[in-house]
mmCIF file of C-alpha atoms in Angstrom:
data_model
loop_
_atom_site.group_PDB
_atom_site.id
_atom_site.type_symbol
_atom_site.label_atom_id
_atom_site.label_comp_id
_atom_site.label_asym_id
_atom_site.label_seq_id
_atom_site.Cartn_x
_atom_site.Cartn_y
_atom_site.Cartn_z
ATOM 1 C CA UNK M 23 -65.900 -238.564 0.608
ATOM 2 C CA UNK M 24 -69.277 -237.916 1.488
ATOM 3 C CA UNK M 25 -70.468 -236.288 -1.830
ATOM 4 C CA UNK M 26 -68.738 -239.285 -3.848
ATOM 5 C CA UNK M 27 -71.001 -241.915 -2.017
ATOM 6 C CA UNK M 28 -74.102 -239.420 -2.817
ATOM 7 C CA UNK M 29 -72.706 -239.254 -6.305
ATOM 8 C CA UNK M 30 -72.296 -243.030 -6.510
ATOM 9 C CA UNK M 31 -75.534 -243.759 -5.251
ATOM 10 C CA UNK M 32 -77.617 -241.131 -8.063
ATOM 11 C CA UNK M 33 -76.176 -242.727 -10.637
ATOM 12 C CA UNK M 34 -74.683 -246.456 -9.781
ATOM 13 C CA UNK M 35 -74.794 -248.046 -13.278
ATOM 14 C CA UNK M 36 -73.769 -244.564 -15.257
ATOM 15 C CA UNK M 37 -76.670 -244.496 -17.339
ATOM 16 C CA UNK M 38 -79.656 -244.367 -15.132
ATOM 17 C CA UNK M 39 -80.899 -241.274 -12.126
ATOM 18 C CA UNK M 40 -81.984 -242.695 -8.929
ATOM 19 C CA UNK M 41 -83.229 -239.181 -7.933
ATOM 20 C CA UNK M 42 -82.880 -236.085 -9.594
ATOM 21 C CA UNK M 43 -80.082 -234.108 -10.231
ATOM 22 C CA UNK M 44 -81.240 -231.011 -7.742
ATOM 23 C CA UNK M 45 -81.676 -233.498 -4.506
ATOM 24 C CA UNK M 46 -77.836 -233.613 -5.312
ATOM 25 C CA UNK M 47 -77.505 -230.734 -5.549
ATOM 26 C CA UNK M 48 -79.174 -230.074 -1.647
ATOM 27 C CA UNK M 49 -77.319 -232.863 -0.326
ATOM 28 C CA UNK M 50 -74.219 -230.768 -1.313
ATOM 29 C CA UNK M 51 -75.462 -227.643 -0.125
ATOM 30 C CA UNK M 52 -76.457 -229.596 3.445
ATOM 31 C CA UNK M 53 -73.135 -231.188 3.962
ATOM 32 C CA UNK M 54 -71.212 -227.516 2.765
ATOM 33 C CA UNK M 55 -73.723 -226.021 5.390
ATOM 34 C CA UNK M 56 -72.469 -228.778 8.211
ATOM 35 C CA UNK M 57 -69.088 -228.053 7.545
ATOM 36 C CA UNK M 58 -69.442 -223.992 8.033
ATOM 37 C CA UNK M 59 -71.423 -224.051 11.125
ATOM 38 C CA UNK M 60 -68.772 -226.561 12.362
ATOM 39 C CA UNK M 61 -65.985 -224.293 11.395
ATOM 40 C CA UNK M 62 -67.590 -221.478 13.105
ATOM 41 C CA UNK M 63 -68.103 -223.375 16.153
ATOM 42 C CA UNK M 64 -64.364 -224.364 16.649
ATOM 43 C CA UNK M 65 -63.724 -220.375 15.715
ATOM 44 C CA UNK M 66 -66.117 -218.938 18.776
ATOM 45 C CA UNK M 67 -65.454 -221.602 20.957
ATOM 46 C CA UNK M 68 -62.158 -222.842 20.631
ATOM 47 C CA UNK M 69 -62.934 -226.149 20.326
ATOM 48 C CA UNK M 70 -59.666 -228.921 19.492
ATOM 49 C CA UNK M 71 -57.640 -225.891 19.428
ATOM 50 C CA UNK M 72 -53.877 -226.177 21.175
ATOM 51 C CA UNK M 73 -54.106 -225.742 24.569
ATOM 52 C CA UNK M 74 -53.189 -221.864 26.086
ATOM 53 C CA UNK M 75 -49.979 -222.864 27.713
ATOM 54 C CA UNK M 76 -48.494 -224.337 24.222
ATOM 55 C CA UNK M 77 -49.918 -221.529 22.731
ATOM 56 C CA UNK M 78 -48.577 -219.215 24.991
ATOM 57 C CA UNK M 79 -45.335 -220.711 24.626
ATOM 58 C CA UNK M 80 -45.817 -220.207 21.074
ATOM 59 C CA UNK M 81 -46.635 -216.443 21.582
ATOM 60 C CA UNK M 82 -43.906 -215.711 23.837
ATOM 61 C CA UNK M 83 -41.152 -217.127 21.339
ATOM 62 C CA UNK M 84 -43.141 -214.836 18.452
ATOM 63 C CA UNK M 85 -43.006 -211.941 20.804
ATOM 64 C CA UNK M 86 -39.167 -212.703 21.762
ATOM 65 C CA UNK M 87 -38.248 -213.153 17.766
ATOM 66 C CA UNK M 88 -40.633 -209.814 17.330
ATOM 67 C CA UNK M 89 -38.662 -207.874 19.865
ATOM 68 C CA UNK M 90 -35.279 -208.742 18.440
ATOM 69 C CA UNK M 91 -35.879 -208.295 15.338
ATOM 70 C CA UNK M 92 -37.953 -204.920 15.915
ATOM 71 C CA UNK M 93 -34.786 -203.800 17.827
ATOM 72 C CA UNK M 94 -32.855 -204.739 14.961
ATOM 73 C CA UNK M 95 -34.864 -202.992 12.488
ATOM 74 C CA UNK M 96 -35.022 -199.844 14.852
ATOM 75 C CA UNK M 97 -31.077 -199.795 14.816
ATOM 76 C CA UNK M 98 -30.724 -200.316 11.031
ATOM 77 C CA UNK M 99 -33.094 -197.459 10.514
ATOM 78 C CA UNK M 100 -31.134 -195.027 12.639
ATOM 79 C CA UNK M 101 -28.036 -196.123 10.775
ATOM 80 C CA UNK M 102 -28.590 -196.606 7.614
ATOM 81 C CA UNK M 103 -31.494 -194.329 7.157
ATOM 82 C CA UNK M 104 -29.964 -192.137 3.850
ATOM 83 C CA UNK M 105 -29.613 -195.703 2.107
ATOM 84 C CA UNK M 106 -32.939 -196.988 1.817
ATOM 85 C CA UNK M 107 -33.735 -195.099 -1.286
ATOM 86 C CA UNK M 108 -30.888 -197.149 -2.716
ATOM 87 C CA UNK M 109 -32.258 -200.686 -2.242
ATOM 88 C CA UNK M 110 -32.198 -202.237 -5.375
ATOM 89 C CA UNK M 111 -35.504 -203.597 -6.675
ATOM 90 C CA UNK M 112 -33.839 -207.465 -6.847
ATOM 91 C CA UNK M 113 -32.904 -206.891 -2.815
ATOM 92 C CA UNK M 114 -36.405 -205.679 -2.437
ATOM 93 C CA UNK M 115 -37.539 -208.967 -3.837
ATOM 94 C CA UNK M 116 -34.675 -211.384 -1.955
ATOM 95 C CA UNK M 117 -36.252 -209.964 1.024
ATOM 96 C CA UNK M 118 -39.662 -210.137 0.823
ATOM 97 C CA UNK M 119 -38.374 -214.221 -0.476
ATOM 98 C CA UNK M 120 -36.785 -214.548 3.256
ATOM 99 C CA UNK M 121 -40.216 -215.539 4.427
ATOM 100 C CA UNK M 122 -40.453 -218.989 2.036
ATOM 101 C CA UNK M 123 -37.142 -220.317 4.237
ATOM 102 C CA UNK M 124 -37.115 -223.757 4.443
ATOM 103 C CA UNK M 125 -34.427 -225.081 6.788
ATOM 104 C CA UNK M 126 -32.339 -228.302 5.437
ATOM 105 C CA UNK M 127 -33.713 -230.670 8.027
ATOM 106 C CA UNK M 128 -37.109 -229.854 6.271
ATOM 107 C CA UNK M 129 -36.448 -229.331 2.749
ATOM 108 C CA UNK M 130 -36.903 -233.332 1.559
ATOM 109 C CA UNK M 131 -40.870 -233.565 2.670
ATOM 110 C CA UNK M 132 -41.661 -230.140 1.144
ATOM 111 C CA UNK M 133 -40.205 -231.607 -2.008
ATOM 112 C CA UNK M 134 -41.474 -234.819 -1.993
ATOM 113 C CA UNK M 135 -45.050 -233.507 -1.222
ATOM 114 C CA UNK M 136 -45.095 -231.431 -3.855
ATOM 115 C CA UNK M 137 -44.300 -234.540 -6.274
ATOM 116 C CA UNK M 138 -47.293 -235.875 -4.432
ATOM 117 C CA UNK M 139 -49.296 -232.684 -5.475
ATOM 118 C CA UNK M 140 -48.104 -233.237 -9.287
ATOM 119 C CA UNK M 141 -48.602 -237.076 -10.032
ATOM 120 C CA UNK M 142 -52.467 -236.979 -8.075
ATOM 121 C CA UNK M 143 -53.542 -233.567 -9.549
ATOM 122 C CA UNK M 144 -51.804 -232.635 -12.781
ATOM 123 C CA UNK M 145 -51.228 -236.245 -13.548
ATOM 124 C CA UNK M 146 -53.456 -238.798 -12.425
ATOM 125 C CA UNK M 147 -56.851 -236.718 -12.163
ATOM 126 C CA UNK M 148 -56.059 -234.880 -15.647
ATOM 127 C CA UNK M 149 -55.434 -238.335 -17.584
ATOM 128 C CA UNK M 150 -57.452 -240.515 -15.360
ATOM 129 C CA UNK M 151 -60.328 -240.529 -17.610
ATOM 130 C CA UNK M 152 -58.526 -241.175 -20.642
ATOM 131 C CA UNK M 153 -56.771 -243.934 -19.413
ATOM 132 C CA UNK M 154 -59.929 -245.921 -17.701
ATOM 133 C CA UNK M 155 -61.335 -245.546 -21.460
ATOM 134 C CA UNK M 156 -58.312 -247.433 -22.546
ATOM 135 C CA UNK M 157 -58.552 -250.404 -20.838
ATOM 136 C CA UNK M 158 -62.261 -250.649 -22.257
ATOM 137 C CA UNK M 159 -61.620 -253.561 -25.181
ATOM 138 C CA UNK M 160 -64.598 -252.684 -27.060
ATOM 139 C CA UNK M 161 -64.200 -249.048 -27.791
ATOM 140 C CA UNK M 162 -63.472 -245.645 -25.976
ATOM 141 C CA UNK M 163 -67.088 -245.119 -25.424
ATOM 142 C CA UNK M 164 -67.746 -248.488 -23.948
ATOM 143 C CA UNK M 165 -69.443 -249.300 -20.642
ATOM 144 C CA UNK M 166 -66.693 -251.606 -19.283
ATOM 145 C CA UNK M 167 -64.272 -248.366 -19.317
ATOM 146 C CA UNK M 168 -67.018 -245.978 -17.795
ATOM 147 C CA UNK M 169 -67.446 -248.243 -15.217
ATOM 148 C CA UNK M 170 -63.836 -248.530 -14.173
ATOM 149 C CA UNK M 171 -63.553 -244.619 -14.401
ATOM 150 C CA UNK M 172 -66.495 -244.376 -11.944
ATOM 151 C CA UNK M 173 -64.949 -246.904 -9.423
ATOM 152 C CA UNK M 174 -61.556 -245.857 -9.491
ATOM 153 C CA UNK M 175 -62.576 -242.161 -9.265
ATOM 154 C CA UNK M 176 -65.072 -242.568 -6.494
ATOM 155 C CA UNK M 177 -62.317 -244.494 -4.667
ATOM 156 C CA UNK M 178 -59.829 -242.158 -4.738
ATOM 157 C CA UNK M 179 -62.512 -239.332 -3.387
ATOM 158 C CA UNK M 180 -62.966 -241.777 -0.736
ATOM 159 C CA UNK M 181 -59.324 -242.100 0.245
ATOM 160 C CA UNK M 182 -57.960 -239.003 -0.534
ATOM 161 C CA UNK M 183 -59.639 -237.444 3.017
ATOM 162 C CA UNK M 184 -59.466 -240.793 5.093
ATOM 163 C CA UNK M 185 -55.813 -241.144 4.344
ATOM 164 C CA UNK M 186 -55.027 -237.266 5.008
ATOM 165 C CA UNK M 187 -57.235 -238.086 8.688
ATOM 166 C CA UNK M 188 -55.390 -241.438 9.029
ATOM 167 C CA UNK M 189 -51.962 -239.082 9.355
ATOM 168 C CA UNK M 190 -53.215 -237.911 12.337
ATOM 169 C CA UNK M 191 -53.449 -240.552 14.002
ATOM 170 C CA UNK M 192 -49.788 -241.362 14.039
ATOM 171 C CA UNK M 193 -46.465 -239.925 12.953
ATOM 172 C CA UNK M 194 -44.315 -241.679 10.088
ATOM 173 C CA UNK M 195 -40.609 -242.712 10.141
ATOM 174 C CA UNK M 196 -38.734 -240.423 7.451
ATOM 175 C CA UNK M 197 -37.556 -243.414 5.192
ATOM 176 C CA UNK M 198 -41.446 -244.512 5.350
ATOM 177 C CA UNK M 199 -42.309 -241.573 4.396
ATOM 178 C CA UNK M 200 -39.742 -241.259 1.150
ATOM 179 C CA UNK M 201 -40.626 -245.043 0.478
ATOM 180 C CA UNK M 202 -44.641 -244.358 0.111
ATOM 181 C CA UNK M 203 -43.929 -241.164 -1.753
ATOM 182 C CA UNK M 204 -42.128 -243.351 -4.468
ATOM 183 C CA UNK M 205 -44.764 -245.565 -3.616
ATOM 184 C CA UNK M 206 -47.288 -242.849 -4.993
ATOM 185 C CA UNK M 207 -45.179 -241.708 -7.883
ATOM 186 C CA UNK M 208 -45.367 -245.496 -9.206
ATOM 187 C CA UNK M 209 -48.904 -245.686 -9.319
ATOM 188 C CA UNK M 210 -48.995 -242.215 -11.482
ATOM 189 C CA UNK M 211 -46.908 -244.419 -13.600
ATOM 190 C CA UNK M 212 -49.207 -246.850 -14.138
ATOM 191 C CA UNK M 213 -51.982 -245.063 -14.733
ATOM 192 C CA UNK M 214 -49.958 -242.791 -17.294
ATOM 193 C CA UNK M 215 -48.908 -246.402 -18.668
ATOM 194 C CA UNK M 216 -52.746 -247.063 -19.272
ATOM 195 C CA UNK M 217 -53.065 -243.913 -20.743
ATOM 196 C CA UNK M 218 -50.606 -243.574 -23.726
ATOM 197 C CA UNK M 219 -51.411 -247.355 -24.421
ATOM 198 C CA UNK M 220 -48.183 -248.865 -22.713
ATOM 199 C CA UNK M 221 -48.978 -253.005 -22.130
ATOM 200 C CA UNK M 222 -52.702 -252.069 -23.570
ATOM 201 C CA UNK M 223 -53.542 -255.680 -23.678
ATOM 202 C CA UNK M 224 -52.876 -256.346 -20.349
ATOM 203 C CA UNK M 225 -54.867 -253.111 -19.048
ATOM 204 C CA UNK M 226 -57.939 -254.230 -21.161
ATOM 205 C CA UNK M 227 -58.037 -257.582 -19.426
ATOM 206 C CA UNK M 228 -60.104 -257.811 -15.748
ATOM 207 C CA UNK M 229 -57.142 -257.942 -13.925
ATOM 208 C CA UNK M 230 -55.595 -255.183 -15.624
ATOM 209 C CA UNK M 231 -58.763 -252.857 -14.719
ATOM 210 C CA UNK M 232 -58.561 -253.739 -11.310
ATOM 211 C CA UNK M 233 -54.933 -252.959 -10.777
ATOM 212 C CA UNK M 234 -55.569 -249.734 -12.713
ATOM 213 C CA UNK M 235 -58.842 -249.384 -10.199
ATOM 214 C CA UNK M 236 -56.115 -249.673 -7.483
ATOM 215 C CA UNK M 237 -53.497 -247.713 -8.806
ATOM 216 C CA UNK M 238 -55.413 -244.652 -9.399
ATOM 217 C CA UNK M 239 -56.810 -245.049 -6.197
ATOM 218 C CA UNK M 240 -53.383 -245.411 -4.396
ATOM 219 C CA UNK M 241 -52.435 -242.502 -5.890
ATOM 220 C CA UNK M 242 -54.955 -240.543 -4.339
ATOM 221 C CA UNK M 243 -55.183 -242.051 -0.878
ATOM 222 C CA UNK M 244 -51.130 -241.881 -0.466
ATOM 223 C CA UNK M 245 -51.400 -237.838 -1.766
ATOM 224 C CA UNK M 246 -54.214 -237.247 1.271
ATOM 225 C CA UNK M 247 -51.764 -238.570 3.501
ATOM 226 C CA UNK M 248 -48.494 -237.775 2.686
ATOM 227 C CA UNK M 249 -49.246 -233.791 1.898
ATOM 228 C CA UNK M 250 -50.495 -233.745 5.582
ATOM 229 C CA UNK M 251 -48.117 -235.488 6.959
ATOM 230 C CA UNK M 252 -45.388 -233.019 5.544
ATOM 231 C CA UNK M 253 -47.024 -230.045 7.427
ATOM 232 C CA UNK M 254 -47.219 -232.383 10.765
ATOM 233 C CA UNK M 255 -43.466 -232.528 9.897
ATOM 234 C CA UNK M 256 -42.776 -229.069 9.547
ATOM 235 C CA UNK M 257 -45.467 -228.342 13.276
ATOM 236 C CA UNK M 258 -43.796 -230.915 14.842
ATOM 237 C CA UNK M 259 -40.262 -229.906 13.905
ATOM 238 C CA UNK M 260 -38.057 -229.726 16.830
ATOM 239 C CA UNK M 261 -35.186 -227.318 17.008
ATOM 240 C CA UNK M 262 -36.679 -225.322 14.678
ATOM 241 C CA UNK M 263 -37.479 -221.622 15.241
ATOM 242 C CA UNK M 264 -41.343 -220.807 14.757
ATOM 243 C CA UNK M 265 -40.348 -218.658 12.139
ATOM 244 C CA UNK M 266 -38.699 -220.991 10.134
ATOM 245 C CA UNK M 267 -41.597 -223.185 10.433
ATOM 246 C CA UNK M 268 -43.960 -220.955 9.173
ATOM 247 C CA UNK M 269 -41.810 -220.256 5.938
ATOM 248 C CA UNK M 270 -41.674 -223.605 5.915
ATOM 249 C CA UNK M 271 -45.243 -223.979 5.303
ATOM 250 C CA UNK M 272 -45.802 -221.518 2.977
ATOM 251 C CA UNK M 273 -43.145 -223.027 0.990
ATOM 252 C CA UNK M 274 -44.727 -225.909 0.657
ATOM 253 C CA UNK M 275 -48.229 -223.913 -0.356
ATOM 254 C CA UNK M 276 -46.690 -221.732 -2.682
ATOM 255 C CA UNK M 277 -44.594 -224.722 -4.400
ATOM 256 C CA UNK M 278 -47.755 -226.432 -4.340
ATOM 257 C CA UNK M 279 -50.050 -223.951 -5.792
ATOM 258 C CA UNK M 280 -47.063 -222.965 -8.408
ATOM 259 C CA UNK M 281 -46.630 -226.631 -9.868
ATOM 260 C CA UNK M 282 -50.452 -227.630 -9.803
ATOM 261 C CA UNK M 283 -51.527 -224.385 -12.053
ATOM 262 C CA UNK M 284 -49.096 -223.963 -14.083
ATOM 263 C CA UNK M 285 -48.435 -227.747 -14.741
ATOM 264 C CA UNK M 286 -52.502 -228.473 -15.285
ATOM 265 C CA UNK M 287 -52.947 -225.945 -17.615
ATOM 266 C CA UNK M 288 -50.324 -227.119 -20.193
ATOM 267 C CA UNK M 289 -51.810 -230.681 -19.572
ATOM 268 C CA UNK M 290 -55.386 -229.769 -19.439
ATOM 269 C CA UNK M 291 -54.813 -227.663 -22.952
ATOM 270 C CA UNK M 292 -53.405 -231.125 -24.091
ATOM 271 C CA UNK M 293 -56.552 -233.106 -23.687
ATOM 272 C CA UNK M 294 -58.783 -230.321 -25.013
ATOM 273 C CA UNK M 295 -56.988 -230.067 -27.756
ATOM 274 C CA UNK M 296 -57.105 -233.676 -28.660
ATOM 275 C CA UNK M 297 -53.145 -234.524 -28.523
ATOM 276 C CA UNK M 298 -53.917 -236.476 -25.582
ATOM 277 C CA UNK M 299 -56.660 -238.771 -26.413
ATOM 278 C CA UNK M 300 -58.353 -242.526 -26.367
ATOM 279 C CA UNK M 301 -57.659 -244.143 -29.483
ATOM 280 C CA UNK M 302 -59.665 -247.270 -30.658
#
């Protein structure tokens, strides 16, 4: 957020420096430098950390799940100790999958989340550009749609990490939660809409730059706040074993990390290679 208002303010009309480019570049390096030496603070002294008693509790049920399952594995190994050179390498591999469990109760925010993760990343940020150049209705160089790119973009920077802190702040009703994430998945729409020239007319008039200024925006505002409010879901899960919560959320990582790479390369290698494109 911070670094988009810097950015913003070097280069407000698109066309002319207000400083140079390396005072930018020390701003970033300050504010990277402030967020280190505040990470290593909270690391050495604990600071906004869970308290010891929940975190006790939280040890003792890791240590009770340890135990049992250590005294499991300690019978298992005196029984079935000839038939471990047997294990299949597919068993191998169903095991080691055991620790991305997601319980039922927790499996609809870990998918909707990572259809957040798609429409703001893959989506929206890969065709963002190309579709604020089509509601320019001079040409795909023009200043009109360089200027919308710059707002929408440096609004969504903004949002993106004030929404994800706003989800802090209070916990959202499940059918809120599904509603905003169709919510988010409409405004990809648009802005794919603006994109591939769907109701171009209407995007190349003011009003139709400013909802696109909004959607793409919305987009990534509701993705800041909905991605961490599915991991407040799955730490704030009651009845759930610890264990299952921490499968949980690696789930959601690894579904995340999965769909964004493989997904933005096949898009990305779209737009470089000119199939997805402005078009006067």
């Amino acid at each position: 957020m911070m670094t988009a208002f810097v950015a913003q303010g070097q280069n407000p009309s698109g066309d002319d420096l207000t400083f140079p480019t390396w005072l930018l570049f020390l701003v970033y390096t300050l504010i990277s430098s402030l967020g280190l030496v505040s990470w290593a603070c909270i690391l050495l002294r604990g600071i906004g950390l869970r308290a010891k008693s929940y975190k006790g509790a939280d040890d003792s049920e890791e240590s009770e799940a340890g135990s049992s399952e250590s005294s499991q594995d300690e019978e298992q190994e005196s029984c079935s100790s000839s038939k471990e050179s047997r294990i299949s390498l597919a068993q191998r591999c169903v095991d080691q999958l055991q620790s991305l469990a997601c319980p039922r109760s927790l499996l609809l925010p870990v998918v909707l989340a990572t259809g957040t993760q798609v429409t703001q990343w893959c989506l929206s940020t890969t065709l963002g550009q190309i579709g604020a150049a089509m509601t320019d209705p001079i040409s795909c160089s023009g200043a009109t749609g360089k200027h919308v790119w710059r707002v929408a973009l440096t609004l969504s920077q903004v949002l993106v990490p004030s929404c994800s802190l706003l989800s802090s702040v209070f916990a959202c009703p499940r059918w809120l939660y599904a509603t905003l994430c169709l919510l988010q998945y409409t405004s990809c729409l648009m802005v794919c809409f603006a994109t591939f020239g769907i109701w171009r007319g209407f995007w190349q008039t003011s009003h139709g730059q400013n909802l696109y200024i909004g959607m793409f925006a919305l987009c990534g505002g509701l993705e800041g706040y909905l991605i961490t409010m599915a991991y407040r879901y799955i730490g704030d899960a009651q009845g759930v074993p610890l264990h299952l919560r921490h499968s949980a959320s690696a789930l959601l990582s690894f579904m995340t990390l999965l769909t964004i790479n493989s997904l933005c390369i096949y898009i990305g290698d779209l737009v470089s290679s000119g199939s997805v494109t402005c078009e006067e």
